[in-house]
Short mmCIF file of C-alpha atoms and ligand atoms in Angstrom, two decimals:
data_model
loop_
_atom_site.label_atom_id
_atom_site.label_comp_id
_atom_site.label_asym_id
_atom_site.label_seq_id
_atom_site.Cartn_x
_atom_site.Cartn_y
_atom_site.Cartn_z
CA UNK B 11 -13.04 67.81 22.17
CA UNK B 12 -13.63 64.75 25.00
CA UNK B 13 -12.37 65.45 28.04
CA UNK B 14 -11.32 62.58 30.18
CA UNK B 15 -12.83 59.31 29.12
CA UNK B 16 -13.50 55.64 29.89
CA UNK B 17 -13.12 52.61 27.60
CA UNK B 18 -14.09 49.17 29.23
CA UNK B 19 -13.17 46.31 26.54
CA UNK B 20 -10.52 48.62 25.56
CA UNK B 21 -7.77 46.06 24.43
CA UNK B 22 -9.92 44.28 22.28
CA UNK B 23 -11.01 44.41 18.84
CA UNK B 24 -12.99 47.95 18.56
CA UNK B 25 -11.95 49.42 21.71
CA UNK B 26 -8.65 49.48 21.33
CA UNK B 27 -9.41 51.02 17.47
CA UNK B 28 -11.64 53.48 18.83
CA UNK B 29 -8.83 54.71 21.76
CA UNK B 30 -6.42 55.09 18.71
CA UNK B 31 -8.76 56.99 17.04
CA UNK B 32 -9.89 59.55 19.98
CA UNK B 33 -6.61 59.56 21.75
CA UNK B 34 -5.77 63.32 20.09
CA UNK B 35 -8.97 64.66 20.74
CA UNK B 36 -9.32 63.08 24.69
CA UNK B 37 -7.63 65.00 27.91
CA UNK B 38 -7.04 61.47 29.24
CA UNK B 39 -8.14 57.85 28.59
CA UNK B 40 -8.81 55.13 31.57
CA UNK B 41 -9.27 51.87 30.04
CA UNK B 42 -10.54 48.96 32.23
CA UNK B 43 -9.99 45.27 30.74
CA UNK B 44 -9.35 42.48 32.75
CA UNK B 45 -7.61 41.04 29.29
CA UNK B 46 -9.72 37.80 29.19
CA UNK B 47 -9.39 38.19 25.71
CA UNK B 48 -7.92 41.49 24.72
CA UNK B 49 -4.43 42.58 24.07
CA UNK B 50 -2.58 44.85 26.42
CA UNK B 51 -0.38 45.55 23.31
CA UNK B 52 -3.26 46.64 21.07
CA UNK B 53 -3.45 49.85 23.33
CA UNK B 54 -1.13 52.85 22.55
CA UNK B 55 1.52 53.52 24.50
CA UNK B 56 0.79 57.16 25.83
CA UNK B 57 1.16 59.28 28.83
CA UNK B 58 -2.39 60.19 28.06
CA UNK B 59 -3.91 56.55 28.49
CA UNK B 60 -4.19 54.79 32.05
CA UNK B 61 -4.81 51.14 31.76
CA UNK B 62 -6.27 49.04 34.46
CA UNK B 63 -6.78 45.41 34.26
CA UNK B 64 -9.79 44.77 35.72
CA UNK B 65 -13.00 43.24 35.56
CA UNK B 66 -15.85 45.70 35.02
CA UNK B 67 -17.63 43.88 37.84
CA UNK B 68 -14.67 45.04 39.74
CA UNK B 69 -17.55 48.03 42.31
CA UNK B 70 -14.33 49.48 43.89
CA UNK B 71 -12.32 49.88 40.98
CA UNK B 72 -15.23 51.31 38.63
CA UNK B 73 -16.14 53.56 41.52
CA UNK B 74 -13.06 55.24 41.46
CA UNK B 75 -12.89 55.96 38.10
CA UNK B 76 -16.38 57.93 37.21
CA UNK B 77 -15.76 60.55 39.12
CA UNK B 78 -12.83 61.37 36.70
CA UNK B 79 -14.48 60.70 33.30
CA UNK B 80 -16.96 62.63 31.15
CA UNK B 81 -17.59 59.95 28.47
CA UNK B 82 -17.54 56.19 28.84
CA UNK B 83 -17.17 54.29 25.91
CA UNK B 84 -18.57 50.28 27.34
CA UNK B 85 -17.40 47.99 24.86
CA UNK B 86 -15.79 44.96 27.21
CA UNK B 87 -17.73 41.78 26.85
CA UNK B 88 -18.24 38.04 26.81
CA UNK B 89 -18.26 37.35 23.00
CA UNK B 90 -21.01 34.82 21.27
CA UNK B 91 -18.91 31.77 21.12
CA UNK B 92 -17.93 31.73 24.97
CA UNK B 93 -21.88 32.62 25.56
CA UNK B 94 -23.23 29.03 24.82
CA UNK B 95 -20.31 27.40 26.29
CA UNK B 96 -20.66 29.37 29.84
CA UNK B 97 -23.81 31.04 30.49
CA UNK B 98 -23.05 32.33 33.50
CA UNK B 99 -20.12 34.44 32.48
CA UNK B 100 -21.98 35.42 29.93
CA UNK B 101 -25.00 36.93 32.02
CA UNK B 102 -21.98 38.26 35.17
CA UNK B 103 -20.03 40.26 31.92
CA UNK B 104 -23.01 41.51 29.91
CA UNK B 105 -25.41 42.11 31.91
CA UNK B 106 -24.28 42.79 35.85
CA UNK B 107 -21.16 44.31 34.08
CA UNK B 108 -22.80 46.44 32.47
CA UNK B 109 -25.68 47.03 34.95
CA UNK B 110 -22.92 47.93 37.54
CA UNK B 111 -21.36 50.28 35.02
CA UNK B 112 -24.32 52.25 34.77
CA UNK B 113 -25.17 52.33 38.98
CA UNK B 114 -21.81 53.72 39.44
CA UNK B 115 -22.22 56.29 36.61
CA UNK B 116 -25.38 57.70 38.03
CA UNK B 117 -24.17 57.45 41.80
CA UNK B 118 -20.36 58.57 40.48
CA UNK B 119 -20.47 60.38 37.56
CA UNK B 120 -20.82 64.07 38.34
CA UNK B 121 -19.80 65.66 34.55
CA UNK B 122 -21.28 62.82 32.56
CA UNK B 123 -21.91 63.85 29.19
CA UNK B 124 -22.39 60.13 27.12
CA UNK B 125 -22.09 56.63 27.92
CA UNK B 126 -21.88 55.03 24.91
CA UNK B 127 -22.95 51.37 24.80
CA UNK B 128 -21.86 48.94 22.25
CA UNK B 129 -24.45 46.29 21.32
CA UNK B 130 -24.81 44.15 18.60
CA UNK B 131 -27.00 43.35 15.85
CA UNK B 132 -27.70 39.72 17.33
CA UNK B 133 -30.44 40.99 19.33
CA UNK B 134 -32.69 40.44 16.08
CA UNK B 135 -31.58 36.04 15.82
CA UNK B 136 -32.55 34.57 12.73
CA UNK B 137 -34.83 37.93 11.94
CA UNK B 138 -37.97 37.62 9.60
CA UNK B 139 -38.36 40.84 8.84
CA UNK B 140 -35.80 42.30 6.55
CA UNK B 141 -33.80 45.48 6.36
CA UNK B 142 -34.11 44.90 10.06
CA UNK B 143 -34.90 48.17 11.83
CA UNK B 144 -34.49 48.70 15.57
CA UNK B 145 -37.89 47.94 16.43
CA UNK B 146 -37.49 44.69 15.91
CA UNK B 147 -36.22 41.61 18.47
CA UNK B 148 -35.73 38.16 18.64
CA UNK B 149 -33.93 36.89 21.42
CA UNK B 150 -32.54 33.44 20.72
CA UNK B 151 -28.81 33.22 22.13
CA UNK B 152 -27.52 34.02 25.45
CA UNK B 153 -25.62 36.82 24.35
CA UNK B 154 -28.74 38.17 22.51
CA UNK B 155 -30.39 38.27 25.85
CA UNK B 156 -27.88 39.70 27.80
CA UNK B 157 -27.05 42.32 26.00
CA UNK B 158 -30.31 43.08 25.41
CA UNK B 159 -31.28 43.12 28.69
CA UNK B 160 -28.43 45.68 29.34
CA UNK B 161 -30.03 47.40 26.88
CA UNK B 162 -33.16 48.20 29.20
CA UNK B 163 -31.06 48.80 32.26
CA UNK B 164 -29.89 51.61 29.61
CA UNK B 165 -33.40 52.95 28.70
CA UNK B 166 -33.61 52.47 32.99
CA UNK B 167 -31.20 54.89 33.62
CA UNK B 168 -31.82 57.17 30.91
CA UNK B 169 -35.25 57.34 31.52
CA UNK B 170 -35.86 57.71 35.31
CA UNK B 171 -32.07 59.02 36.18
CA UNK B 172 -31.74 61.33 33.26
CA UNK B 173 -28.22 59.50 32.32
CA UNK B 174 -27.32 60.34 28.64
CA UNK B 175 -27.17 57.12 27.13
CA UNK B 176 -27.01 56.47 23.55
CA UNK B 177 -26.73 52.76 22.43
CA UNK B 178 -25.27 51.17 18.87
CA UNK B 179 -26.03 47.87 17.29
CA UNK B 180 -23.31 46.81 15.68
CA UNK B 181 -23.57 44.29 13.12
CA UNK B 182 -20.09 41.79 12.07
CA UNK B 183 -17.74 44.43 12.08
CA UNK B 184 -13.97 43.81 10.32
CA UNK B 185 -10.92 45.60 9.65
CA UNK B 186 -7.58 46.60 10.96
CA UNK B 187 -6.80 45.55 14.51
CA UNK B 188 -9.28 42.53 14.16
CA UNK B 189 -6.45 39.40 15.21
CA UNK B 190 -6.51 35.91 15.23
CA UNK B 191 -4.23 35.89 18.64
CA UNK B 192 -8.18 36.45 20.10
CA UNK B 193 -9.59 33.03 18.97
CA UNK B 194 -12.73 34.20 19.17
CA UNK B 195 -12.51 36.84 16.32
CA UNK B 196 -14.85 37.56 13.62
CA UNK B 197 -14.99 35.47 10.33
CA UNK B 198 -13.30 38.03 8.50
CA UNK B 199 -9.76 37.52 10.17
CA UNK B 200 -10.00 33.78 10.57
CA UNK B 201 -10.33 33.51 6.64
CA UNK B 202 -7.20 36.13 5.79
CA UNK B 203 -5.42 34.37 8.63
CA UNK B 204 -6.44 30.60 6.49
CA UNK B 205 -4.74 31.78 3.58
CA UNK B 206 -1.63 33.19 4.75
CA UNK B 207 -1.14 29.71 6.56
CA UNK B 208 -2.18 27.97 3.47
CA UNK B 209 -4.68 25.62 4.99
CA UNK B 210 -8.70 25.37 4.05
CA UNK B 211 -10.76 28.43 4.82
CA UNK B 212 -13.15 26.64 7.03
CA UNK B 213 -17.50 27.66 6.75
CA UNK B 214 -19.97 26.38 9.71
CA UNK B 215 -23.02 25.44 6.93
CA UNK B 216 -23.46 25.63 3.23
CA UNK B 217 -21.91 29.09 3.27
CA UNK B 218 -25.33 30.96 1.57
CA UNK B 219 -26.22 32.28 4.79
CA UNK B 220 -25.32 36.47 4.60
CA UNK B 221 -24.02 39.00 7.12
CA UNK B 222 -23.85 43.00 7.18
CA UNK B 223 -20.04 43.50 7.68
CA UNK B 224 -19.14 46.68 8.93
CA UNK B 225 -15.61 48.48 8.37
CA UNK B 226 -14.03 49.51 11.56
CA UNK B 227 -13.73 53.15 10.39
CA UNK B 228 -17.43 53.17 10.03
CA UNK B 229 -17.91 51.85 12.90
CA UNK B 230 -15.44 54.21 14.83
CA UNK B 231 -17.40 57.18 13.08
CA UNK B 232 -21.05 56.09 14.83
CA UNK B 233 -19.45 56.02 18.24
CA UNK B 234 -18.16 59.58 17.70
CA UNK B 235 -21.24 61.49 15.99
CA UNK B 236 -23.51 59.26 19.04
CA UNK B 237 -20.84 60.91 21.48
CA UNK B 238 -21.16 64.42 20.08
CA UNK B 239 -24.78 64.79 19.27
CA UNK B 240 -27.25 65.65 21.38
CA UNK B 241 -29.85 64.27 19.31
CA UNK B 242 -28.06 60.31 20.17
CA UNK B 243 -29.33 60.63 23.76
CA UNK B 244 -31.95 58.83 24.42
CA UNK B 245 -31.07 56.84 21.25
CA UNK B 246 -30.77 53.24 20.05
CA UNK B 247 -29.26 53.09 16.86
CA UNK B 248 -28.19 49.98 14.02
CA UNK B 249 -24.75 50.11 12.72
CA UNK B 250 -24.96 48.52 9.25
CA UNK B 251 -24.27 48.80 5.60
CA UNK B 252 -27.77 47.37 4.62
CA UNK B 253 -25.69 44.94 2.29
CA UNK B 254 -26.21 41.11 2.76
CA UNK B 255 -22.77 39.36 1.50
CA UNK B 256 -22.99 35.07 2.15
CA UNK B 257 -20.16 33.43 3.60
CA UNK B 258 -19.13 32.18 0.68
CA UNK B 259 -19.01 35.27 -1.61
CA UNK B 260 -16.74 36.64 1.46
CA UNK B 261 -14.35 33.68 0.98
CA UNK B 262 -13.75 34.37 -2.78
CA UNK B 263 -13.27 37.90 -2.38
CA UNK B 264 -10.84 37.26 0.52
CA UNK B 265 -9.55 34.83 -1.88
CA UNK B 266 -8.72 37.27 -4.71
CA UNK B 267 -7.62 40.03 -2.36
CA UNK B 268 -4.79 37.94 -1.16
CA UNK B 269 -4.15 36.87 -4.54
CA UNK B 270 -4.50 33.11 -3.29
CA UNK B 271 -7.76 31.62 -5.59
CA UNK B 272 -6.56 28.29 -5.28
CA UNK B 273 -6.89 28.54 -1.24
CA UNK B 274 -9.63 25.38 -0.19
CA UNK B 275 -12.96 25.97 1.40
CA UNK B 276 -13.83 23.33 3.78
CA UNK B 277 -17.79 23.15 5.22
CA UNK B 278 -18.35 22.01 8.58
CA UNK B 279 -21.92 21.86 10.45
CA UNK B 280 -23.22 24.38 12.25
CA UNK B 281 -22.00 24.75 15.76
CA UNK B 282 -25.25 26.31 18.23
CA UNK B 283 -24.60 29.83 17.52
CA UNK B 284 -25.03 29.42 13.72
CA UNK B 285 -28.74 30.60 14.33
CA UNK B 286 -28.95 33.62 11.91
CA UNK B 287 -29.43 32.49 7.56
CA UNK B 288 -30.04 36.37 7.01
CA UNK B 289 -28.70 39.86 8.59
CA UNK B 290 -29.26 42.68 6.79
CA UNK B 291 -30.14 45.71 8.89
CA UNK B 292 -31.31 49.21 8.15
CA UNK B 293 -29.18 52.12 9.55
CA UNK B 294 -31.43 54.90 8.22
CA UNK B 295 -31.73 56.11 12.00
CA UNK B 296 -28.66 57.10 12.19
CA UNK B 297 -28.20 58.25 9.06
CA UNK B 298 -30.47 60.69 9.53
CA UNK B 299 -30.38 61.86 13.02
CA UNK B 300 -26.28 62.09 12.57
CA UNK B 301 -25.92 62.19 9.50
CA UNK B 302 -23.72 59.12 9.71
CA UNK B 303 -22.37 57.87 6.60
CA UNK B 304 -20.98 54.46 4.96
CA UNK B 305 -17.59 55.34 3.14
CA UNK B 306 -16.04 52.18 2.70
CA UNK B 307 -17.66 49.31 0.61
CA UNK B 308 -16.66 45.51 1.38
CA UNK B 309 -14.07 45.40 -1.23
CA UNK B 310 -12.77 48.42 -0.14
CA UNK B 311 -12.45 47.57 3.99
CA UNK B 312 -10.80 44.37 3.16
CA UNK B 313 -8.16 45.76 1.01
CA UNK B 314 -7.38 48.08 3.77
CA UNK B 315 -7.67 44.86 5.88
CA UNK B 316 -5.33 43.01 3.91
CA UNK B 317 -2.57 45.75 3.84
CA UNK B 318 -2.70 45.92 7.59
CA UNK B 319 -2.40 42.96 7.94
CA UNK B 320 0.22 42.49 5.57
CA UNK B 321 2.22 45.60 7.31
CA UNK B 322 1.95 43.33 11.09
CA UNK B 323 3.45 40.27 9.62
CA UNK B 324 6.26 42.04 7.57
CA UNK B 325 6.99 43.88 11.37
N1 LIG D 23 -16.92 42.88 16.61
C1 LIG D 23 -18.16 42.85 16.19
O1 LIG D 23 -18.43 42.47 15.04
C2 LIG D 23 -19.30 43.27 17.08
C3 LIG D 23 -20.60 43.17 16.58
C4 LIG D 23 -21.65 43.53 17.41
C5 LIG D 23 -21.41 44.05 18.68
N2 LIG D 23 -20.14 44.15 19.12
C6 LIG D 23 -19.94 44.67 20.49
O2 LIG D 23 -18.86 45.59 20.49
C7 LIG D 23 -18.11 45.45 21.68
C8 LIG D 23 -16.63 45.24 21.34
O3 LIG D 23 -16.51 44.10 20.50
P1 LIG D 23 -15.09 43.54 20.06
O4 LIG D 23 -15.27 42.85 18.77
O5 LIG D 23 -14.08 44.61 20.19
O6 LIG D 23 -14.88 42.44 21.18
P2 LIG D 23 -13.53 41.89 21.83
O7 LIG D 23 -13.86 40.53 22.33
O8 LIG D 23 -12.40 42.05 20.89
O9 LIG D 23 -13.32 42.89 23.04
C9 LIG D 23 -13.99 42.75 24.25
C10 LIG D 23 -13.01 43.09 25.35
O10 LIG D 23 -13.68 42.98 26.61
C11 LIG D 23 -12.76 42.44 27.55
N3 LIG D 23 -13.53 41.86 28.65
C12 LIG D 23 -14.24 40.72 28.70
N4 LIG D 23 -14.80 40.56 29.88
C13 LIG D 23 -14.44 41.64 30.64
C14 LIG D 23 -14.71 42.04 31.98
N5 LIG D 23 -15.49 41.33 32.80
N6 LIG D 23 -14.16 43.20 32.41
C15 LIG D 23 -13.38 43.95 31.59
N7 LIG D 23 -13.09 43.61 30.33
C16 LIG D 23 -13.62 42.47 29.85
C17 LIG D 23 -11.95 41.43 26.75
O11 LIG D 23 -10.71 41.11 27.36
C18 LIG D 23 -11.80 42.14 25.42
O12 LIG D 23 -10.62 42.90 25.37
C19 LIG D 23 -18.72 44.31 22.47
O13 LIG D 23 -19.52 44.84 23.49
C20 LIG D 23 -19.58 43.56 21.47
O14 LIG D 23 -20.72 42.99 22.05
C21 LIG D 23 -19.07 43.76 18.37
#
């Protein structure tokens, strides 16, 4: 179905899930990740997939490689937690990353037929309207405003180059291939990862603030109707169950998952990127343009969660 394709970020967290996932229907995968905090071992090994590590802000390198693909997945980036600590790599990754990303597509890029970009749900902050629907912005982090901002280099390109660009706002996705061995992982892994080495599942506040956790699968699906449908050009679409879960209420049910309800919950203050209390967003958008659907609740993803995680350790 894809011919050949590009994955920046591709031996992280969702990149590397969503090369798994379109490895039998791709020609060929190039995956560019200068491993900063990816895995080269969370990428298949296949004759199909070439990996490079590189930086995205690598011109030569990115050059060389458009003229091959059809589809570019851009996932790589400089996560939340490293934003407030170094602004600057922050604003080279996110933003001139991605800005050169798109330059080389249009100057490149002769059989383009998506470039997909993954952004995030932070781009609303501590949100006062809620369901939050894409309309909607508050820019209050670093990260926020750098991936925003590659956001309108996006609308840029699509709008006065004619680029087919179709962007996703994820929101606190989870699941299988989400590790620890990235210290910077979602809350979802730290808290399995507490239990199994039987120390206090740690929460930055009182815990009652919520998120919108994602399952990977779900996730995976939006990237592939938004690469498929013609209707995602153009597009900026939320990635979300609509379901606000606190902190807290996440800890027990990790808790009774792992079959470990004794495990301690420590509280520690906020650190600076603890802006958000709610996050609940509305995905009707894509639900009805793509007809992209939820299928796994939160119970559900972190069973599945649990057993793969389960399955690495007994490896
Ligand atoms: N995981 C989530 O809950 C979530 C939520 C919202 C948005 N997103 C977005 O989805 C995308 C993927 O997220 P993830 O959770 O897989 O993140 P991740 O941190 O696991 O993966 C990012 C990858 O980018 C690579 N990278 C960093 N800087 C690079 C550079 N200059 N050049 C090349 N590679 C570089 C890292 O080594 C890493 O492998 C990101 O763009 C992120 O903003 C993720």
């Amino acid at each position: 179905m894809f011919g050949n394709v590009l994955v920046t970020g591709g031996a992280g967290f969702i990149g590397s899930q969503l090369i798994k996932k379109i490895l039998p229907i791709s020609k060929h995968i190039y995956v560019i990740d200068d491993l900063s905090t990816g895995l080269r071992e969370s990428i298949p090994d296949s004759e199909k997939i070439t990996f490079i590590k590189e930086s995205i802000n690598n011109k030569k390198i990115i050059d060389e490689i458009m003229p091959k693909v059809e589809y570019i997945f851009h996932l790589a980036c400089s996560n939340i937690l490293k934003s407030v600590s170094d602004i600057e790599l922050d604003l080279n990754t996110n933003l001139i990353g991605g800005f050169n990303l798109l330059q080389s597509a249009y100057k490149n890029c002769r059989m383009l037929k998506r470039f997909i970009y993954a952004s995030t749900a932070s781009v609303y902050g501590a949100a006062t309207i809620l369901p939050t629907k894409e309309e909607y912005y508050k820019i209050e982090l670093p990260y926020a405003a750098s991936k925003f901002s590659a956001e309108h280099y996006c609308s840029v390109y699509y709008t006065m180059y004619k680029l087919p660009i179709s962007i996703l706002r994820l929101s606190n996705v989870y699941g299988p291939g989400q590790t620890t061995l990235n210290p910077y992982c979602g809350v979802v892994a730290k808290f399995f990862e507490a239990i199994n080495l039987k120390e206090p599942i740690i929460i930055y506040g009182n815990g009652n603030q919520t998120r919108d956790f994602t399952y990977i699968e779900d996730a995976l699906s939006a990237f592939i109707l938004a690469a498929i449908n013609e209707k995602a050009i153009g597009q900026v679409y939320n990635v979300g169950t609509g379901i606000e879960t606190s902190i807290i209420s996440l800890a027990n049910e990790i808790k009774l998952i792992s079959n470990h309800s004794e495990n301690l919950v420590k509280f520690r203050q906020k650190r600076p990127i603890d802006v958000v209390n709610r996050r609940n967003i509305d995905s009707s958008r894509i639900q009805e343009d793509l007809n992209w659907k939820i299928n796994y609740t939160l119970s559900e993803g972190l069973k599945e969660t649990f057993l793969w995680l389960k399955e690495e350790r007994e490896k």
